[in-house]
Structure formats: structure tokens, C-alpha cells
């Protein structure tokens, strides 16, 4: 298996709570409702890591006891970009952390024959070029959809982009790093392989179907 342990652009969140929740999500016996709740909880843990480098500025405030300089987030609000449809399953957890963030959506589906992404929807904030963008999608499988989504963001003017997923395949990580070496990847695990049908092994199945109970 490819080794990304020395790549500073690939961050695997090994916190015990993150690994525990991912194991529950992998379990085929986990119900749709439980899976959805776990995805939201796990996205909060991923969000902490993805937002580690947000810029801060000092502002003067008054506590109940005295005045002080205290740090707060600086600059434009974040933009969270969900790759439809499964990205919405981890979008809410990110919004729990930053309720004021702007939200964009990119609709992509993977052609079952070519495994290449096909775009069907795009809606982004007009000033996305002045915002830090966090792109969310539960799975990084072939990497083609993520690379295509990030290319569209860059066309719209985005420059500071982080990609967040629950689970990745080595091929997907390699594809995204090759296409966009400036984009940091934050995930909970990089699994063994991608099978001939484009599924991550051992994986957790189709994230969209498990989130929305469509199979």
C-alpha cells in the first residue's frame, strides 16, 4: 500500500473517539439513523483538524471583571462546499462548529462505466476567492470527483482549499495530491485498496445509500 505518512498534505485523524466512531460506521449492522448521527459527530472531530490553521486577530473585549485583548477568527467567513449528495451527511457537523459559514454545493455523479465524474449542479458564494474553502465528501475513492470539484472551485477563484472525508483509498489520495498538491486532505483512515467497481475496501459501503437509506 502507498505510504502517505511523511506527506504533510495528508492528515489522518487518529484520535480514539474518531477511530471508535468510524468503526461503528463501518459495521454493516449500524442502522441508517445511527450512521447519520455518527457521520455528524465524526465530522465535528474532522472539522477541528481541518480548521486548525484558521487565522486569528486580537480584539478588545470586556469580561465581567476587566478589559482584555482576546483572539477571534479573522477575515472572511469560511465557505463549506458539499459534494452532493453524500457530502451533506457531514456538512451539518461542520456547521455546528461554524454556524455562520457560507455554504456551496457541487453536484457530481460517477459514471458507472468510466468512473469519471459528471457535473450536474454548481452553486457557490460570489466572493469565494476571499474565503477559506473546506470541501466535504464522505469518501475519497478514485479521487476523480474530488479533483474535478476542486478544479471547479479554483475556476471560480478559490485559492485556499482543504478537502475533508471520512475515509480514503490510496488511489484517491494519490490522484488528489497529484492533481492539487496545494490542497490538504484530512481523513480518519486510508484503507487497503480500491476494488474493480470503485469501492473502498474494507470501507463502509456506499456512504450516500447508508446516510439516506436508499439501499
mmCIF file of C-alpha atoms in Angstrom:
data_model
loop_
_atom_site.group_PDB
_atom_site.id
_atom_site.type_symbol
_atom_site.label_atom_id
_atom_site.label_comp_id
_atom_site.label_asym_id
_atom_site.label_seq_id
_atom_site.Cartn_x
_atom_site.Cartn_y
_atom_site.Cartn_z
ATOM 1 C CA UNK A 1 0.000 0.000 0.000
ATOM 2 C CA UNK A 2 1.172 3.532 -0.727
ATOM 3 C CA UNK A 3 2.634 5.335 2.280
ATOM 4 C CA UNK A 4 1.488 8.920 2.911
ATOM 5 C CA UNK A 5 2.775 9.129 6.477
ATOM 6 C CA UNK A 6 5.504 11.591 5.501
ATOM 7 C CA UNK A 7 3.281 13.771 3.295
ATOM 8 C CA UNK A 8 2.404 16.930 5.264
ATOM 9 C CA UNK A 9 -0.550 17.456 2.942
ATOM 10 C CA UNK A 10 -2.274 14.287 4.175
ATOM 11 C CA UNK A 11 -3.603 14.276 7.750
ATOM 12 C CA UNK A 12 -5.085 11.109 9.285
ATOM 13 C CA UNK A 13 -7.054 11.884 12.451
ATOM 14 C CA UNK A 14 -6.141 9.107 14.893
ATOM 15 C CA UNK A 15 -7.982 10.449 17.931
ATOM 16 C CA UNK A 16 -9.570 7.491 19.787
ATOM 17 C CA UNK A 17 -13.078 8.961 19.521
ATOM 18 C CA UNK A 18 -12.698 9.404 15.755
ATOM 19 C CA UNK A 19 -11.480 5.840 15.286
ATOM 20 C CA UNK A 20 -14.235 4.448 17.525
ATOM 21 C CA UNK A 21 -16.985 6.248 15.628
ATOM 22 C CA UNK A 22 -15.525 5.197 12.280
ATOM 23 C CA UNK A 23 -15.585 1.555 13.398
ATOM 24 C CA UNK A 24 -19.268 1.868 14.293
ATOM 25 C CA UNK A 25 -19.942 3.369 10.858
ATOM 26 C CA UNK A 26 -18.128 0.517 9.134
ATOM 27 C CA UNK A 27 -20.303 -2.092 10.874
ATOM 28 C CA UNK A 28 -22.995 -3.377 8.486
ATOM 29 C CA UNK A 29 -25.384 -3.728 11.442
ATOM 30 C CA UNK A 30 -25.410 0.038 12.110
ATOM 31 C CA UNK A 31 -28.813 1.493 11.215
ATOM 32 C CA UNK A 32 -29.409 4.437 8.903
ATOM 33 C CA UNK A 33 -30.259 6.722 11.812
ATOM 34 C CA UNK A 34 -27.200 5.686 13.796
ATOM 35 C CA UNK A 35 -24.990 6.025 10.724
ATOM 36 C CA UNK A 36 -26.265 9.542 10.091
ATOM 37 C CA UNK A 37 -25.693 10.586 13.705
ATOM 38 C CA UNK A 38 -22.184 9.131 13.720
ATOM 39 C CA UNK A 39 -21.336 10.926 10.470
ATOM 40 C CA UNK A 40 -22.361 14.231 12.015
ATOM 41 C CA UNK A 41 -20.396 13.573 15.208
ATOM 42 C CA UNK A 42 -17.315 12.439 13.311
ATOM 43 C CA UNK A 43 -17.417 15.466 11.024
ATOM 44 C CA UNK A 44 -17.067 17.702 14.092
ATOM 45 C CA UNK A 45 -13.839 15.911 15.046
ATOM 46 C CA UNK A 46 -12.564 16.194 11.476
ATOM 47 C CA UNK A 47 -13.568 19.854 11.424
ATOM 48 C CA UNK A 48 -11.342 20.644 14.401
ATOM 49 C CA UNK A 49 -8.341 19.365 12.458
ATOM 50 C CA UNK A 50 -9.360 20.911 9.136
ATOM 51 C CA UNK A 51 -9.770 24.322 10.783
ATOM 52 C CA UNK A 52 -6.591 24.140 12.860
ATOM 53 C CA UNK A 53 -4.869 26.918 10.892
ATOM 54 C CA UNK A 54 -7.700 29.461 10.688
ATOM 55 C CA UNK A 55 -6.290 32.995 11.073
ATOM 56 C CA UNK A 56 -6.923 34.889 14.295
ATOM 57 C CA UNK A 57 -6.903 38.545 15.271
ATOM 58 C CA UNK A 58 -6.906 40.173 18.706
ATOM 59 C CA UNK A 59 -9.867 42.313 19.690
ATOM 60 C CA UNK A 60 -10.547 44.250 22.849
ATOM 61 C CA UNK A 61 -13.438 42.947 24.924
ATOM 62 C CA UNK A 62 -14.704 43.444 28.463
ATOM 63 C CA UNK A 63 -15.112 40.423 30.715
ATOM 64 C CA UNK A 64 -17.255 40.692 33.869
ATOM 65 C CA UNK A 65 -14.024 41.656 35.659
ATOM 66 C CA UNK A 66 -11.824 43.695 33.306
ATOM 67 C CA UNK A 67 -10.920 44.617 29.760
ATOM 68 C CA UNK A 68 -8.588 42.384 27.755
ATOM 69 C CA UNK A 69 -7.300 41.580 24.280
ATOM 70 C CA UNK A 70 -8.685 38.215 23.116
ATOM 71 C CA UNK A 71 -8.371 36.221 19.885
ATOM 72 C CA UNK A 72 -11.206 35.739 17.429
ATOM 73 C CA UNK A 73 -11.411 34.480 13.848
ATOM 74 C CA UNK A 74 -10.123 36.982 11.308
ATOM 75 C CA UNK A 75 -11.080 37.737 7.734
ATOM 76 C CA UNK A 76 -13.971 36.475 5.652
ATOM 77 C CA UNK A 77 -16.150 33.679 6.975
ATOM 78 C CA UNK A 78 -15.420 30.124 5.856
ATOM 79 C CA UNK A 79 -17.104 28.524 2.898
ATOM 80 C CA UNK A 80 -18.091 24.884 3.301
ATOM 81 C CA UNK A 81 -18.586 23.152 -0.039
ATOM 82 C CA UNK A 82 -20.561 19.900 -0.132
ATOM 83 C CA UNK A 83 -20.115 17.446 -2.982
ATOM 84 C CA UNK A 84 -23.665 16.201 -3.484
ATOM 85 C CA UNK A 85 -25.315 14.182 -2.355
ATOM 86 C CA UNK A 86 -23.283 12.367 0.280
ATOM 87 C CA UNK A 87 -21.327 15.464 1.291
ATOM 88 C CA UNK A 88 -24.444 16.781 3.006
ATOM 89 C CA UNK A 89 -24.088 13.947 5.518
ATOM 90 C CA UNK A 90 -21.026 15.603 7.058
ATOM 91 C CA UNK A 91 -21.890 19.213 6.238
ATOM 92 C CA UNK A 92 -24.158 19.645 9.279
ATOM 93 C CA UNK A 93 -21.437 18.683 11.732
ATOM 94 C CA UNK A 94 -19.131 21.277 10.199
ATOM 95 C CA UNK A 95 -21.885 23.883 10.512
ATOM 96 C CA UNK A 96 -22.231 23.007 14.195
ATOM 97 C CA UNK A 97 -18.665 24.318 14.576
ATOM 98 C CA UNK A 98 -19.078 27.425 12.389
ATOM 99 C CA UNK A 99 -22.807 28.247 12.060
ATOM 100 C CA UNK A 100 -22.028 31.485 10.211
ATOM 101 C CA UNK A 101 -20.075 29.776 7.407
ATOM 102 C CA UNK A 102 -21.239 30.219 3.829
ATOM 103 C CA UNK A 103 -22.240 27.012 2.025
ATOM 104 C CA UNK A 104 -21.665 25.965 -1.570
ATOM 105 C CA UNK A 105 -22.785 22.840 -3.402
ATOM 106 C CA UNK A 106 -21.297 20.894 -6.292
ATOM 107 C CA UNK A 107 -23.403 18.142 -7.826
ATOM 108 C CA UNK A 108 -21.364 15.298 -9.282
ATOM 109 C CA UNK A 109 -22.121 11.693 -10.054
ATOM 110 C CA UNK A 110 -19.699 8.984 -11.063
ATOM 111 C CA UNK A 111 -20.281 7.384 -14.447
ATOM 112 C CA UNK A 112 -20.592 3.651 -13.677
ATOM 113 C CA UNK A 113 -18.691 2.672 -16.818
ATOM 114 C CA UNK A 114 -15.802 5.150 -16.861
ATOM 115 C CA UNK A 115 -15.821 6.014 -13.112
ATOM 116 C CA UNK A 116 -15.307 9.635 -14.247
ATOM 117 C CA UNK A 117 -17.272 12.481 -12.582
ATOM 118 C CA UNK A 118 -20.148 14.194 -14.373
ATOM 119 C CA UNK A 119 -21.220 17.635 -13.090
ATOM 120 C CA UNK A 120 -24.927 18.474 -12.863
ATOM 121 C CA UNK A 121 -25.091 21.343 -10.322
ATOM 122 C CA UNK A 122 -22.913 24.200 -9.076
ATOM 123 C CA UNK A 123 -23.810 26.986 -6.628
ATOM 124 C CA UNK A 124 -21.087 28.938 -4.814
ATOM 125 C CA UNK A 125 -20.774 32.282 -2.989
ATOM 126 C CA UNK A 126 -19.765 35.093 -5.350
ATOM 127 C CA UNK A 127 -16.723 36.052 -3.281
ATOM 128 C CA UNK A 128 -15.369 32.542 -2.809
ATOM 129 C CA UNK A 129 -11.892 33.712 -3.786
ATOM 130 C CA UNK A 130 -11.636 35.620 -0.489
ATOM 131 C CA UNK A 131 -12.701 32.696 1.688
ATOM 132 C CA UNK A 132 -11.040 29.565 3.044
ATOM 133 C CA UNK A 133 -12.920 26.673 1.451
ATOM 134 C CA UNK A 134 -13.447 23.306 3.107
ATOM 135 C CA UNK A 135 -14.735 20.703 0.652
ATOM 136 C CA UNK A 136 -16.609 17.794 2.236
ATOM 137 C CA UNK A 137 -17.393 14.338 0.860
ATOM 138 C CA UNK A 138 -17.528 11.169 2.980
ATOM 139 C CA UNK A 139 -15.432 9.027 0.620
ATOM 140 C CA UNK A 140 -12.269 9.665 -1.388
ATOM 141 C CA UNK A 141 -12.321 6.629 -3.681
ATOM 142 C CA UNK A 142 -10.832 7.148 -7.159
ATOM 143 C CA UNK A 143 -10.258 10.821 -6.386
ATOM 144 C CA UNK A 144 -11.699 11.907 -9.729
ATOM 145 C CA UNK A 145 -14.817 13.577 -8.306
ATOM 146 C CA UNK A 146 -12.862 15.413 -5.617
ATOM 147 C CA UNK A 147 -10.256 16.582 -8.138
ATOM 148 C CA UNK A 148 -12.990 17.767 -10.520
ATOM 149 C CA UNK A 149 -14.853 19.595 -7.743
ATOM 150 C CA UNK A 150 -11.706 21.361 -6.582
ATOM 151 C CA UNK A 151 -10.834 22.309 -10.175
ATOM 152 C CA UNK A 152 -14.262 23.988 -10.470
ATOM 153 C CA UNK A 153 -13.665 25.833 -7.191
ATOM 154 C CA UNK A 154 -10.341 27.108 -8.474
ATOM 155 C CA UNK A 155 -12.013 28.239 -11.708
ATOM 156 C CA UNK A 156 -14.415 30.233 -9.523
ATOM 157 C CA UNK A 157 -11.465 31.885 -7.794
ATOM 158 C CA UNK A 158 -10.882 29.762 -4.676
ATOM 159 C CA UNK A 159 -7.241 29.611 -3.605
ATOM 160 C CA UNK A 160 -7.194 28.247 -0.048
ATOM 161 C CA UNK A 161 -8.834 24.811 -0.052
ATOM 162 C CA UNK A 162 -8.946 21.846 2.345
ATOM 163 C CA UNK A 163 -10.586 18.515 1.475
ATOM 164 C CA UNK A 164 -12.257 16.547 4.288
ATOM 165 C CA UNK A 165 -13.511 12.960 4.088
ATOM 166 C CA UNK A 166 -14.325 10.159 6.497
ATOM 167 C CA UNK A 167 -12.439 7.508 4.571
ATOM 168 C CA UNK A 168 -10.000 7.327 1.656
ATOM 169 C CA UNK A 169 -8.426 4.808 -0.700
ATOM 170 C CA UNK A 170 -4.712 5.068 -1.514
ATOM 171 C CA UNK A 171 -5.548 5.616 -5.178
ATOM 172 C CA UNK A 172 -7.849 8.518 -4.320
ATOM 173 C CA UNK A 173 -5.287 10.215 -2.119
ATOM 174 C CA UNK A 174 -2.608 9.817 -4.799
ATOM 175 C CA UNK A 175 -4.952 11.169 -7.502
ATOM 176 C CA UNK A 176 -5.970 14.238 -5.499
ATOM 177 C CA UNK A 177 -2.421 15.011 -4.361
ATOM 178 C CA UNK A 178 -1.193 14.779 -7.969
ATOM 179 C CA UNK A 179 -3.986 16.988 -9.330
ATOM 180 C CA UNK A 180 -3.972 19.539 -6.482
ATOM 181 C CA UNK A 181 -0.768 19.338 -4.406
ATOM 182 C CA UNK A 182 -1.733 22.605 -2.676
ATOM 183 C CA UNK A 183 -4.887 21.068 -1.154
ATOM 184 C CA UNK A 184 -4.569 19.454 2.278
ATOM 185 C CA UNK A 185 -6.510 16.200 2.822
ATOM 186 C CA UNK A 186 -7.994 15.437 6.250
ATOM 187 C CA UNK A 187 -9.434 11.949 6.815
ATOM 188 C CA UNK A 188 -9.960 9.322 9.514
ATOM 189 C CA UNK A 189 -8.347 6.431 7.634
ATOM 190 C CA UNK A 190 -6.679 5.387 4.407
ATOM 191 C CA UNK A 191 -7.928 1.880 3.671
ATOM 192 C CA UNK A 192 -6.254 -1.016 1.889
ATOM 193 C CA UNK A 193 -7.398 -0.633 -1.698
ATOM 194 C CA UNK A 194 -9.984 0.291 -4.311
ATOM 195 C CA UNK A 195 -11.745 -2.634 -5.956
ATOM 196 C CA UNK A 196 -12.701 -3.014 -9.605
ATOM 197 C CA UNK A 197 -16.081 -1.367 -9.028
ATOM 198 C CA UNK A 198 -14.562 1.727 -7.431
ATOM 199 C CA UNK A 199 -15.442 0.783 -3.840
ATOM 200 C CA UNK A 200 -13.034 1.319 -0.951
ATOM 201 C CA UNK A 201 -12.003 -1.935 0.764
ATOM 202 C CA UNK A 202 -12.681 -2.757 3.555
ATOM 203 C CA UNK A 203 -14.551 0.558 3.579
ATOM 204 C CA UNK A 204 -18.052 1.103 4.897
ATOM 205 C CA UNK A 205 -20.178 0.565 1.787
ATOM 206 C CA UNK A 206 -21.854 3.330 -0.201
ATOM 207 C CA UNK A 207 -21.898 6.334 2.151
ATOM 208 C CA UNK A 208 -24.788 8.046 0.355
ATOM 209 C CA UNK A 209 -27.013 4.970 0.482
ATOM 210 C CA UNK A 210 -26.217 4.382 4.144
ATOM 211 C CA UNK A 211 -26.797 8.044 5.052
ATOM 212 C CA UNK A 212 -30.151 8.318 3.296
ATOM 213 C CA UNK A 213 -31.444 4.739 3.480
ATOM 214 C CA UNK A 214 -31.710 4.372 -0.274
ATOM 215 C CA UNK A 215 -30.453 0.804 -0.434
#
